[in-house]
Amino acid sequence: MAYSEDHIALAAEYALGTLDAAERAQVETMMAVDSDFAAVVQAWEFRLSALNQMVGLVEPRPELWERIKAEIARAAPVAQVSPTTAAVVAAPVAIVPDAPPVLAADGPAVTAAEDDTATGKTTELKAERSEAVAADNTNVIQLSSKVRQLRIVANVMTAVAAMLLALLGVQIYRPELLPPPLQPKARVQTAEVKVPAGAQPSAQFVALLQKDAASPAFILSVDAGSKTYTVRRVGAAPEPGKSFELWIVSDKLQKPRSLGVIGGSDFTSRPVLSAYDADTVSRATYAVSVEPEGGSPTGQATGPIVFTGKLIETVPPSR
């Protein structure tokens, strides 16, 4: 059975619990005699039942029931009959004969025909007023119906908005409370992480510092990436009070330059080649001189050059 918007709105407001006592009684009567309308009400109760599930039970305070009983007692007091009201004496009704015509102060008497005419006009005026009042009442009823419809629609929309807001909050903060169809789908994000390439091996050079091919004294190795050299002692031993000093000799340099004193341990390393370009480092001649203990005091080789050698590439640079 098709129902009007008023009936559907009435069923929805009944499910929301916003009707007054008279309207609820009307809906319950319609439900009792019309099973289809009862089904409409049940459908609205099912749609809005999610609101009840999202709201926890609240236990009223103990004194609330006492206040309710006090309000009922004050709203319906027992009517008391006063003795004066009870002692009502029925007086006999006197029958008054037809009154004679009423005379005006200084005019003719008002006849019965004239009195009937006046009474007819009064009746017509009352009828016109009744019709006007009925028309006004019709407008008021129509306006009240519209207002109630708007109120019902507003209540339903508010309930739906509250339900959607609650559902959104649960999906964000407590998605596990929702049934599986309403739970948000897990998002899978793929992150691309770029791993920096490992340090590429730099070129390595080595030279034998010797007096002749049969008597190597030092092994010189150079790391082209860090511009560091390492001297390993093989067979040379300094004289007492003397030191070995390493020099770099190149046609790109105006004169030999000192690379430092070779220490007394087996290995001596120093990162002092950064002042020279790669071509100079790889093509230069390296020489060892005998200097006073602690090295040359003038910055120039003062003693004899006893060992020399040139670098050869042992590990090529990575491409």
PDB file of C-alpha atoms in Angstrom:
ATOM      1  CA  MET A   1       0.000   0.000   0.000  1.00  0.00           C
ATOM      2  CA  ALA A   2       1.315   3.450  -0.926  1.00  0.00           C
ATOM      3  CA  TYR A   3       1.453   6.014   1.865  1.00  0.00           C
ATOM      4  CA  SER A   4       1.710   9.766   1.710  1.00  0.00           C
ATOM      5  CA  GLU A   5       4.755  11.724   2.794  1.00  0.00           C
ATOM      6  CA  ASP A   6       2.937  12.660   6.005  1.00  0.00           C
ATOM      7  CA  HIS A   7       2.412   9.012   6.935  1.00  0.00           C
ATOM      8  CA  ILE A   8       6.033   8.089   6.142  1.00  0.00           C
ATOM      9  CA  ALA A   9       7.342  11.092   8.093  1.00  0.00           C
ATOM     10  CA  LEU A  10       5.056  10.180  11.007  1.00  0.00           C
ATOM     11  CA  ALA A  11       6.458   6.628  11.011  1.00  0.00           C
ATOM     12  CA  ALA A  12      10.051   7.929  10.955  1.00  0.00           C
ATOM     13  CA  GLU A  13       9.433  10.349  13.803  1.00  0.00           C
ATOM     14  CA  TYR A  14       7.773   7.573  15.793  1.00  0.00           C
ATOM     15  CA  ALA A  15      10.926   5.463  15.323  1.00  0.00           C
ATOM     16  CA  LEU A  16      13.035   8.430  16.465  1.00  0.00           C
ATOM     17  CA  GLY A  17      10.824   8.938  19.537  1.00  0.00           C
ATOM     18  CA  THR A  18      10.124  12.640  18.906  1.00  0.00           C
ATOM     19  CA  LEU A  19       6.281  12.471  18.890  1.00  0.00           C
ATOM     20  CA  ASP A  20       4.139  13.628  21.766  1.00  0.00           C
ATOM     21  CA  ALA A  21       1.748  11.292  23.605  1.00  0.00           C
ATOM     22  CA  ALA A  22      -1.261  11.966  21.367  1.00  0.00           C
ATOM     23  CA  GLU A  23       0.682  11.456  18.158  1.00  0.00           C
ATOM     24  CA  ARG A  24       2.272   8.245  19.449  1.00  0.00           C
ATOM     25  CA  ALA A  25      -1.175   6.924  20.383  1.00  0.00           C
ATOM     26  CA  GLN A  26      -2.382   7.741  16.869  1.00  0.00           C
ATOM     27  CA  VAL A  27       0.556   5.873  15.278  1.00  0.00           C
ATOM     28  CA  GLU A  28       0.072   2.862  17.553  1.00  0.00           C
ATOM     29  CA  THR A  29      -3.629   2.733  16.631  1.00  0.00           C
ATOM     30  CA  MET A  30      -2.753   2.836  12.917  1.00  0.00           C
ATOM     31  CA  MET A  31      -0.180   0.062  13.455  1.00  0.00           C
ATOM     32  CA  ALA A  32      -2.779  -2.079  15.219  1.00  0.00           C
ATOM     33  CA  VAL A  33      -5.292  -1.867  12.342  1.00  0.00           C
ATOM     34  CA  ASP A  34      -2.864  -1.640   9.388  1.00  0.00           C
ATOM     35  CA  SER A  35      -0.093  -4.253   9.165  1.00  0.00           C
ATOM     36  CA  ASP A  36       1.480  -2.519   6.155  1.00  0.00           C
ATOM     37  CA  PHE A  37       1.895   0.702   8.107  1.00  0.00           C
ATOM     38  CA  ALA A  38       3.340  -1.308  11.006  1.00  0.00           C
ATOM     39  CA  ALA A  39       5.898  -2.707   8.532  1.00  0.00           C
ATOM     40  CA  VAL A  40       6.831   0.850   7.491  1.00  0.00           C
ATOM     41  CA  VAL A  41       7.433   1.783  11.140  1.00  0.00           C
ATOM     42  CA  GLN A  42       9.521  -1.363  11.680  1.00  0.00           C
ATOM     43  CA  ALA A  43      11.604  -0.532   8.606  1.00  0.00           C
ATOM     44  CA  TRP A  44      12.397   2.917  10.013  1.00  0.00           C
ATOM     45  CA  GLU A  45      13.271   1.384  13.390  1.00  0.00           C
ATOM     46  CA  PHE A  46      15.672  -1.008  11.662  1.00  0.00           C
ATOM     47  CA  ARG A  47      17.353   1.825   9.726  1.00  0.00           C
ATOM     48  CA  LEU A  48      17.830   3.967  12.810  1.00  0.00           C
ATOM     49  CA  SER A  49      18.734   1.119  15.178  1.00  0.00           C
ATOM     50  CA  ALA A  50      22.449   1.778  14.558  1.00  0.00           C
ATOM     51  CA  LEU A  51      22.096   4.956  16.613  1.00  0.00           C
ATOM     52  CA  ASN A  52      21.023   2.901  19.642  1.00  0.00           C
ATOM     53  CA  GLN A  53      24.004   0.576  19.230  1.00  0.00           C
ATOM     54  CA  MET A  54      26.436   3.501  19.252  1.00  0.00           C
ATOM     55  CA  VAL A  55      25.033   5.008  22.450  1.00  0.00           C
ATOM     56  CA  GLY A  56      25.734   3.325  25.779  1.00  0.00           C
ATOM     57  CA  LEU A  57      23.167   2.813  28.517  1.00  0.00           C
ATOM     58  CA  VAL A  58      22.899   5.540  31.142  1.00  0.00           C
ATOM     59  CA  GLU A  59      21.669   4.590  34.595  1.00  0.00           C
ATOM     60  CA  PRO A  60      19.358   7.327  36.010  1.00  0.00           C
ATOM     61  CA  ARG A  61      19.974   8.712  39.450  1.00  0.00           C
ATOM     62  CA  PRO A  62      17.977   7.129  42.333  1.00  0.00           C
ATOM     63  CA  GLU A  63      16.189  10.355  43.203  1.00  0.00           C
ATOM     64  CA  LEU A  64      14.747  10.726  39.670  1.00  0.00           C
ATOM     65  CA  TRP A  65      11.791   8.396  40.334  1.00  0.00           C
ATOM     66  CA  GLU A  66      10.860  10.336  43.482  1.00  0.00           C
ATOM     67  CA  ARG A  67      10.862  13.599  41.501  1.00  0.00           C
ATOM     68  CA  ILE A  68       8.622  12.016  38.826  1.00  0.00           C
ATOM     69  CA  LYS A  69       6.074  10.897  41.453  1.00  0.00           C
ATOM     70  CA  ALA A  70       6.127  14.352  43.047  1.00  0.00           C
ATOM     71  CA  GLU A  71       5.462  16.012  39.659  1.00  0.00           C
ATOM     72  CA  ILE A  72       2.545  13.646  38.955  1.00  0.00           C
ATOM     73  CA  ALA A  73       1.014  14.379  42.350  1.00  0.00           C
ATOM     74  CA  ARG A  74       1.363  18.137  41.839  1.00  0.00           C
ATOM     75  CA  ALA A  75      -0.034  18.078  38.265  1.00  0.00           C
ATOM     76  CA  ALA A  76      -3.222  16.153  39.193  1.00  0.00           C
ATOM     77  CA  PRO A  77      -4.505  17.392  42.584  1.00  0.00           C
ATOM     78  CA  VAL A  78      -7.649  15.868  44.073  1.00  0.00           C
ATOM     79  CA  ALA A  79     -10.615  18.117  43.392  1.00  0.00           C
ATOM     80  CA  GLN A  80     -12.272  19.329  46.597  1.00  0.00           C
ATOM     81  CA  VAL A  81     -15.952  20.366  46.618  1.00  0.00           C
ATOM     82  CA  SER A  82     -16.753  23.320  48.813  1.00  0.00           C
ATOM     83  CA  PRO A  83     -19.955  23.297  50.905  1.00  0.00           C
ATOM     84  CA  THR A  84     -21.164  26.410  49.098  1.00  0.00           C
ATOM     85  CA  THR A  85     -20.899  24.694  45.726  1.00  0.00           C
ATOM     86  CA  ALA A  86     -22.566  21.554  47.009  1.00  0.00           C
ATOM     87  CA  ALA A  87     -25.526  23.382  48.390  1.00  0.00           C
ATOM     88  CA  VAL A  88     -26.970  24.414  45.110  1.00  0.00           C
ATOM     89  CA  VAL A  89     -30.716  25.095  45.394  1.00  0.00           C
ATOM     90  CA  ALA A  90     -32.719  24.629  42.267  1.00  0.00           C
ATOM     91  CA  ALA A  91     -34.957  27.632  41.893  1.00  0.00           C
ATOM     92  CA  PRO A  92     -38.277  27.401  40.021  1.00  0.00           C
ATOM     93  CA  VAL A  93     -38.270  28.819  36.582  1.00  0.00           C
ATOM     94  CA  ALA A  94     -40.788  31.585  36.171  1.00  0.00           C
ATOM     95  CA  ILE A  95     -42.697  31.715  32.877  1.00  0.00           C
ATOM     96  CA  VAL A  96     -42.840  35.266  31.648  1.00  0.00           C
ATOM     97  CA  PRO A  97     -45.544  36.137  29.166  1.00  0.00           C
ATOM     98  CA  ASP A  98     -44.763  37.858  25.934  1.00  0.00           C
ATOM     99  CA  ALA A  99     -43.466  41.305  26.674  1.00  0.00           C
ATOM    100  CA  PRO A 100     -45.237  44.247  25.138  1.00  0.00           C
ATOM    101  CA  PRO A 101     -43.491  46.305  22.479  1.00  0.00           C
ATOM    102  CA  VAL A 102     -40.654  48.414  23.789  1.00  0.00           C
ATOM    103  CA  LEU A 103     -41.165  52.094  23.458  1.00  0.00           C
ATOM    104  CA  ALA A 104     -38.333  54.373  22.572  1.00  0.00           C
ATOM    105  CA  ALA A 105     -37.682  57.407  24.671  1.00  0.00           C
ATOM    106  CA  ASP A 106     -39.273  59.786  22.186  1.00  0.00           C
ATOM    107  CA  GLY A 107     -40.153  57.538  19.221  1.00  0.00           C
ATOM    108  CA  PRO A 108     -42.487  54.848  17.988  1.00  0.00           C
ATOM    109  CA  ALA A 109     -42.538  51.343  19.351  1.00  0.00           C
ATOM    110  CA  VAL A 110     -40.361  48.566  17.803  1.00  0.00           C
ATOM    111  CA  THR A 111     -42.631  46.013  16.225  1.00  0.00           C
ATOM    112  CA  ALA A 112     -42.068  42.210  16.085  1.00  0.00           C
ATOM    113  CA  ALA A 113     -41.341  42.309  12.295  1.00  0.00           C
ATOM    114  CA  GLU A 114     -38.569  44.799  12.765  1.00  0.00           C
ATOM    115  CA  ASP A 115     -37.138  42.676  15.576  1.00  0.00           C
ATOM    116  CA  ASP A 116     -37.134  39.591  13.295  1.00  0.00           C
ATOM    117  CA  THR A 117     -35.271  41.530  10.572  1.00  0.00           C
ATOM    118  CA  ALA A 118     -32.600  42.578  13.028  1.00  0.00           C
ATOM    119  CA  THR A 119     -32.260  39.009  14.287  1.00  0.00           C
ATOM    120  CA  GLY A 120     -31.790  37.752  10.680  1.00  0.00           C
ATOM    121  CA  LYS A 121     -29.010  40.229  10.009  1.00  0.00           C
ATOM    122  CA  THR A 122     -27.269  39.202  13.204  1.00  0.00           C
ATOM    123  CA  THR A 123     -27.458  35.537  12.142  1.00  0.00           C
ATOM    124  CA  GLU A 124     -25.982  36.354   8.743  1.00  0.00           C
ATOM    125  CA  LEU A 125     -23.092  38.252  10.366  1.00  0.00           C
ATOM    126  CA  LYS A 126     -22.400  35.304  12.672  1.00  0.00           C
ATOM    127  CA  ALA A 127     -22.417  32.922   9.691  1.00  0.00           C
ATOM    128  CA  GLU A 128     -19.943  35.090   7.769  1.00  0.00           C
ATOM    129  CA  ARG A 129     -17.658  35.276  10.789  1.00  0.00           C
ATOM    130  CA  SER A 130     -17.833  31.505  11.213  1.00  0.00           C
ATOM    131  CA  GLU A 131     -16.841  30.972   7.561  1.00  0.00           C
ATOM    132  CA  ALA A 132     -13.902  33.400   7.934  1.00  0.00           C
ATOM    133  CA  VAL A 133     -12.748  31.669  11.093  1.00  0.00           C
ATOM    134  CA  ALA A 134     -13.061  28.268   9.386  1.00  0.00           C
ATOM    135  CA  ALA A 135     -10.943  29.520   6.445  1.00  0.00           C
ATOM    136  CA  ASP A 136      -8.317  30.854   8.841  1.00  0.00           C
ATOM    137  CA  ASN A 137      -8.329  27.547  10.708  1.00  0.00           C
ATOM    138  CA  THR A 138      -7.786  25.705   7.422  1.00  0.00           C
ATOM    139  CA  ASN A 139      -4.757  27.882   6.639  1.00  0.00           C
ATOM    140  CA  VAL A 140      -3.400  27.315  10.148  1.00  0.00           C
ATOM    141  CA  ILE A 141      -3.862  23.537   9.799  1.00  0.00           C
ATOM    142  CA  GLN A 142      -2.092  23.517   6.430  1.00  0.00           C
ATOM    143  CA  LEU A 143       0.779  25.648   7.820  1.00  0.00           C
ATOM    144  CA  SER A 144       1.044  23.422  10.889  1.00  0.00           C
ATOM    145  CA  SER A 145       1.229  20.359   8.651  1.00  0.00           C
ATOM    146  CA  LYS A 146       4.036  21.917   6.615  1.00  0.00           C
ATOM    147  CA  VAL A 147       5.920  22.887   9.762  1.00  0.00           C
ATOM    148  CA  ARG A 148       5.585  19.360  11.116  1.00  0.00           C
ATOM    149  CA  GLN A 149       6.815  17.897   7.844  1.00  0.00           C
ATOM    150  CA  LEU A 150       9.836  20.200   7.885  1.00  0.00           C
ATOM    151  CA  ARG A 151      10.499  19.323  11.507  1.00  0.00           C
ATOM    152  CA  ILE A 152      10.332  15.602  10.743  1.00  0.00           C
ATOM    153  CA  VAL A 153      12.667  15.979   7.760  1.00  0.00           C
ATOM    154  CA  ALA A 154      15.085  18.024   9.882  1.00  0.00           C
ATOM    155  CA  ASN A 155      15.039  15.398  12.638  1.00  0.00           C
ATOM    156  CA  VAL A 156      15.650  12.577  10.180  1.00  0.00           C
ATOM    157  CA  MET A 157      18.500  14.440   8.467  1.00  0.00           C
ATOM    158  CA  THR A 158      20.053  15.258  11.843  1.00  0.00           C
ATOM    159  CA  ALA A 159      19.871  11.613  12.859  1.00  0.00           C
ATOM    160  CA  VAL A 160      21.415  10.472   9.571  1.00  0.00           C
ATOM    161  CA  ALA A 161      24.193  13.067   9.855  1.00  0.00           C
ATOM    162  CA  ALA A 162      24.921  11.998  13.428  1.00  0.00           C
ATOM    163  CA  MET A 163      25.000   8.357  12.380  1.00  0.00           C
ATOM    164  CA  LEU A 164      27.393   9.082   9.504  1.00  0.00           C
ATOM    165  CA  LEU A 165      29.625  11.179  11.760  1.00  0.00           C
ATOM    166  CA  ALA A 166      29.731   8.426  14.363  1.00  0.00           C
ATOM    167  CA  LEU A 167      30.472   5.840  11.675  1.00  0.00           C
ATOM    168  CA  LEU A 168      33.306   7.970  10.310  1.00  0.00           C
ATOM    169  CA  GLY A 169      34.784   8.423  13.786  1.00  0.00           C
ATOM    170  CA  VAL A 170      34.664   4.685  14.463  1.00  0.00           C
ATOM    171  CA  GLN A 171      36.259   3.949  11.073  1.00  0.00           C
ATOM    172  CA  ILE A 172      39.132   6.308  11.878  1.00  0.00           C
ATOM    173  CA  TYR A 173      39.829   5.510  15.522  1.00  0.00           C
ATOM    174  CA  ARG A 174      38.313   2.035  16.204  1.00  0.00           C
ATOM    175  CA  PRO A 175      37.804   0.258  12.872  1.00  0.00           C
ATOM    176  CA  GLU A 176      37.929  -3.164  14.550  1.00  0.00           C
ATOM    177  CA  LEU A 177      34.499  -2.483  16.144  1.00  0.00           C
ATOM    178  CA  LEU A 178      32.779  -2.370  12.756  1.00  0.00           C
ATOM    179  CA  PRO A 179      31.581  -5.415  10.794  1.00  0.00           C
ATOM    180  CA  PRO A 180      33.990  -6.508   8.024  1.00  0.00           C
ATOM    181  CA  PRO A 181      32.013  -4.897   5.141  1.00  0.00           C
ATOM    182  CA  LEU A 182      32.266  -1.465   6.829  1.00  0.00           C
ATOM    183  CA  GLN A 183      35.905  -1.697   7.873  1.00  0.00           C
ATOM    184  CA  PRO A 184      38.259   0.476   5.793  1.00  0.00           C
ATOM    185  CA  LYS A 185      40.449  -1.393   3.370  1.00  0.00           C
ATOM    186  CA  ALA A 186      44.123  -1.583   4.218  1.00  0.00           C
ATOM    187  CA  ARG A 187      46.259   0.690   2.120  1.00  0.00           C
ATOM    188  CA  VAL A 188      49.376  -0.777   0.587  1.00  0.00           C
ATOM    189  CA  GLN A 189      52.044   1.775  -0.185  1.00  0.00           C
ATOM    190  CA  THR A 190      55.144   0.920  -2.125  1.00  0.00           C
ATOM    191  CA  ALA A 191      58.182   2.940  -1.206  1.00  0.00           C
ATOM    192  CA  GLU A 192      61.164   3.041  -3.481  1.00  0.00           C
ATOM    193  CA  VAL A 193      64.386   3.349  -1.537  1.00  0.00           C
ATOM    194  CA  LYS A 194      67.466   4.229  -3.450  1.00  0.00           C
ATOM    195  CA  VAL A 195      70.531   2.578  -1.997  1.00  0.00           C
ATOM    196  CA  PRO A 196      73.608   4.673  -2.542  1.00  0.00           C
ATOM    197  CA  ALA A 197      76.169   2.923  -4.628  1.00  0.00           C
ATOM    198  CA  GLY A 198      79.175   1.695  -2.764  1.00  0.00           C
ATOM    199  CA  ALA A 199      82.406   3.556  -2.962  1.00  0.00           C
ATOM    200  CA  GLN A 200      84.103   2.851  -6.224  1.00  0.00           C
ATOM    201  CA  PRO A 201      87.675   1.583  -5.854  1.00  0.00           C
ATOM    202  CA  SER A 202      90.233   4.159  -6.897  1.00  0.00           C
ATOM    203  CA  ALA A 203      93.406   3.561  -8.841  1.00  0.00           C
ATOM    204  CA  GLN A 204      96.339   2.102  -6.944  1.00  0.00           C
ATOM    205  CA  PHE A 205     100.017   2.668  -7.769  1.00  0.00           C
ATOM    206  CA  VAL A 206     103.223   1.084  -6.478  1.00  0.00           C
ATOM    207  CA  ALA A 207     106.935   1.806  -6.891  1.00  0.00           C
ATOM    208  CA  LEU A 208     110.161   0.100  -5.796  1.00  0.00           C
ATOM    209  CA  LEU A 209     112.586   2.621  -4.373  1.00  0.00           C
ATOM    210  CA  GLN A 210     115.998   1.083  -4.855  1.00  0.00           C
ATOM    211  CA  LYS A 211     119.588   1.742  -5.824  1.00  0.00           C
ATOM    212  CA  ASP A 212     119.633  -1.097  -8.364  1.00  0.00           C
ATOM    213  CA  ALA A 213     117.431  -3.986  -9.350  1.00  0.00           C
ATOM    214  CA  ALA A 214     119.070  -6.358  -6.934  1.00  0.00           C
ATOM    215  CA  SER A 215     118.691  -4.291  -3.756  1.00  0.00           C
ATOM    216  CA  PRO A 216     115.205  -2.803  -3.150  1.00  0.00           C
ATOM    217  CA  ALA A 217     115.103  -0.538  -0.101  1.00  0.00           C
ATOM    218  CA  PHE A 218     111.453   0.697   0.104  1.00  0.00           C
ATOM    219  CA  ILE A 219     108.092  -0.149  -1.448  1.00  0.00           C
ATOM    220  CA  LEU A 220     106.007   2.984  -2.143  1.00  0.00           C
ATOM    221  CA  SER A 221     102.241   2.586  -2.693  1.00  0.00           C
ATOM    222  CA  VAL A 222      99.872   5.454  -3.605  1.00  0.00           C
ATOM    223  CA  ASP A 223      96.040   5.597  -3.357  1.00  0.00           C
ATOM    224  CA  ALA A 224      94.871   7.957  -6.115  1.00  0.00           C
ATOM    225  CA  GLY A 225      91.475   8.441  -4.458  1.00  0.00           C
ATOM    226  CA  SER A 226      92.675   9.602  -1.046  1.00  0.00           C
ATOM    227  CA  LYS A 227      96.023  10.984  -2.287  1.00  0.00           C
ATOM    228  CA  THR A 228      97.775   9.063   0.474  1.00  0.00           C
ATOM    229  CA  TYR A 229     101.119   7.336   0.176  1.00  0.00           C
ATOM    230  CA  THR A 230     102.488   4.461   2.251  1.00  0.00           C
ATOM    231  CA  VAL A 231     106.179   3.579   2.462  1.00  0.00           C
ATOM    232  CA  ARG A 232     107.158   0.107   3.608  1.00  0.00           C
ATOM    233  CA  ARG A 233     110.718  -0.454   4.731  1.00  0.00           C
ATOM    234  CA  VAL A 234     112.275  -3.492   3.032  1.00  0.00           C
ATOM    235  CA  GLY A 235     116.065  -3.482   3.522  1.00  0.00           C
ATOM    236  CA  ALA A 236     117.326   0.053   4.121  1.00  0.00           C
ATOM    237  CA  ALA A 237     118.537   1.155   7.549  1.00  0.00           C
ATOM    238  CA  PRO A 238     119.549   4.786   8.277  1.00  0.00           C
ATOM    239  CA  GLU A 239     122.954   5.641   9.663  1.00  0.00           C
ATOM    240  CA  PRO A 240     123.099   6.816  13.256  1.00  0.00           C
ATOM    241  CA  GLY A 241     122.041  10.489  13.497  1.00  0.00           C
ATOM    242  CA  LYS A 242     120.583  10.442   9.978  1.00  0.00           C
ATOM    243  CA  SER A 243     117.043  10.153   8.502  1.00  0.00           C
ATOM    244  CA  PHE A 244     115.634   9.114   5.173  1.00  0.00           C
ATOM    245  CA  GLU A 245     113.449  11.770   3.494  1.00  0.00           C
ATOM    246  CA  LEU A 246     111.079  11.172   0.545  1.00  0.00           C
ATOM    247  CA  TRP A 247     110.938  13.626  -2.398  1.00  0.00           C
ATOM    248  CA  ILE A 248     108.688  14.039  -5.473  1.00  0.00           C
ATOM    249  CA  VAL A 249     110.475  15.076  -8.680  1.00  0.00           C
ATOM    250  CA  SER A 250     108.554  16.211 -11.794  1.00  0.00           C
ATOM    251  CA  ASP A 251     109.108  18.436 -14.791  1.00  0.00           C
ATOM    252  CA  LYS A 252     105.872  20.191 -13.820  1.00  0.00           C
ATOM    253  CA  LEU A 253     107.561  21.331 -10.603  1.00  0.00           C
ATOM    254  CA  GLN A 254     110.329  23.910 -10.472  1.00  0.00           C
ATOM    255  CA  LYS A 255     112.266  21.859  -7.927  1.00  0.00           C
ATOM    256  CA  PRO A 256     111.885  18.660  -5.895  1.00  0.00           C
ATOM    257  CA  ARG A 257     109.462  18.895  -3.044  1.00  0.00           C
ATOM    258  CA  SER A 258     109.635  17.051   0.233  1.00  0.00           C
ATOM    259  CA  LEU A 259     106.951  14.509   1.121  1.00  0.00           C
ATOM    260  CA  GLY A 260     108.223  14.082   4.680  1.00  0.00           C
ATOM    261  CA  VAL A 261     110.642  12.036   6.664  1.00  0.00           C
ATOM    262  CA  ILE A 262     110.342   8.242   6.493  1.00  0.00           C
ATOM    263  CA  GLY A 263     109.755   7.035  10.038  1.00  0.00           C
ATOM    264  CA  GLY A 264     111.712   4.389  11.914  1.00  0.00           C
ATOM    265  CA  SER A 265     108.837   1.828  11.846  1.00  0.00           C
ATOM    266  CA  ASP A 266     108.134  -0.594   9.048  1.00  0.00           C
ATOM    267  CA  PHE A 267     105.273   1.508   7.600  1.00  0.00           C
ATOM    268  CA  THR A 268     104.951   5.250   7.137  1.00  0.00           C
ATOM    269  CA  SER A 269     101.726   6.780   5.750  1.00  0.00           C
ATOM    270  CA  ARG A 270     100.920  10.416   5.009  1.00  0.00           C
ATOM    271  CA  PRO A 271      98.011  12.055   3.055  1.00  0.00           C
ATOM    272  CA  VAL A 272     100.186  14.771   1.534  1.00  0.00           C
ATOM    273  CA  LEU A 273      99.606  14.252  -2.207  1.00  0.00           C
ATOM    274  CA  SER A 274      96.367  16.265  -2.375  1.00  0.00           C
ATOM    275  CA  ALA A 275      98.353  19.336  -3.481  1.00  0.00           C
ATOM    276  CA  TYR A 276      99.264  17.610  -6.740  1.00  0.00           C
ATOM    277  CA  ASP A 277      97.107  16.592  -9.688  1.00  0.00           C
ATOM    278  CA  ALA A 278      96.686  12.944 -10.637  1.00  0.00           C
ATOM    279  CA  ASP A 279      98.905  13.177 -13.716  1.00  0.00           C
ATOM    280  CA  THR A 280     101.780  14.657 -11.704  1.00  0.00           C
ATOM    281  CA  VAL A 281     101.439  11.989  -9.014  1.00  0.00           C
ATOM    282  CA  SER A 282     101.366   9.076 -11.468  1.00  0.00           C
ATOM    283  CA  ARG A 283     104.250  10.288 -13.716  1.00  0.00           C
ATOM    284  CA  ALA A 284     106.653  11.739 -11.123  1.00  0.00           C
ATOM    285  CA  THR A 285     109.888  10.195  -9.926  1.00  0.00           C
ATOM    286  CA  TYR A 286     110.189   9.509  -6.205  1.00  0.00           C
ATOM    287  CA  ALA A 287     113.572   9.771  -4.507  1.00  0.00           C
ATOM    288  CA  VAL A 288     114.961   9.122  -1.037  1.00  0.00           C
ATOM    289  CA  SER A 289     117.807  11.198   0.320  1.00  0.00           C
ATOM    290  CA  VAL A 290     119.907  10.907   3.455  1.00  0.00           C
ATOM    291  CA  GLU A 291     119.338  13.983   5.649  1.00  0.00           C
ATOM    292  CA  PRO A 292     120.216  15.084   9.149  1.00  0.00           C
ATOM    293  CA  GLU A 293     118.030  13.515  11.818  1.00  0.00           C
ATOM    294  CA  GLY A 294     114.521  14.996  11.541  1.00  0.00           C
ATOM    295  CA  GLY A 295     114.829  15.933   7.849  1.00  0.00           C
ATOM    296  CA  SER A 296     116.365  18.652   5.673  1.00  0.00           C
ATOM    297  CA  PRO A 297     116.637  21.988   7.525  1.00  0.00           C
ATOM    298  CA  THR A 298     116.394  24.000   4.285  1.00  0.00           C
ATOM    299  CA  GLY A 299     113.469  22.331   2.448  1.00  0.00           C
ATOM    300  CA  GLN A 300     115.890  21.100  -0.197  1.00  0.00           C
ATOM    301  CA  ALA A 301     117.769  17.828  -0.436  1.00  0.00           C
ATOM    302  CA  THR A 302     121.099  18.379   1.317  1.00  0.00           C
ATOM    303  CA  GLY A 303     122.324  14.790   1.307  1.00  0.00           C
ATOM    304  CA  PRO A 304     122.906  12.263  -1.421  1.00  0.00           C
ATOM    305  CA  ILE A 305     119.999  10.672  -3.345  1.00  0.00           C
ATOM    306  CA  VAL A 306     120.306   6.981  -2.493  1.00  0.00           C
ATOM    307  CA  PHE A 307     117.068   5.419  -3.771  1.00  0.00           C
ATOM    308  CA  THR A 308     114.697   6.267  -6.654  1.00  0.00           C
ATOM    309  CA  GLY A 309     111.681   4.751  -8.438  1.00  0.00           C
ATOM    310  CA  LYS A 310     108.614   5.412 -10.579  1.00  0.00           C
ATOM    311  CA  LEU A 311     105.011   4.390  -9.973  1.00  0.00           C
ATOM    312  CA  ILE A 312     103.258   1.662 -11.922  1.00  0.00           C
ATOM    313  CA  GLU A 313      99.488   1.147 -11.868  1.00  0.00           C
ATOM    314  CA  THR A 314      98.446  -2.044 -10.082  1.00  0.00           C
ATOM    315  CA  VAL A 315      94.651  -1.457  -9.799  1.00  0.00           C
ATOM    316  CA  PRO A 316      92.930   0.584 -12.519  1.00  0.00           C
ATOM    317  CA  PRO A 317      90.230   3.075 -11.544  1.00  0.00           C
ATOM    318  CA  SER A 318      86.615   1.818 -11.674  1.00  0.00           C
ATOM    319  CA  ARG A 319      84.587   3.012 -14.663  1.00  0.00           C
TER     320      ARG A 319
END
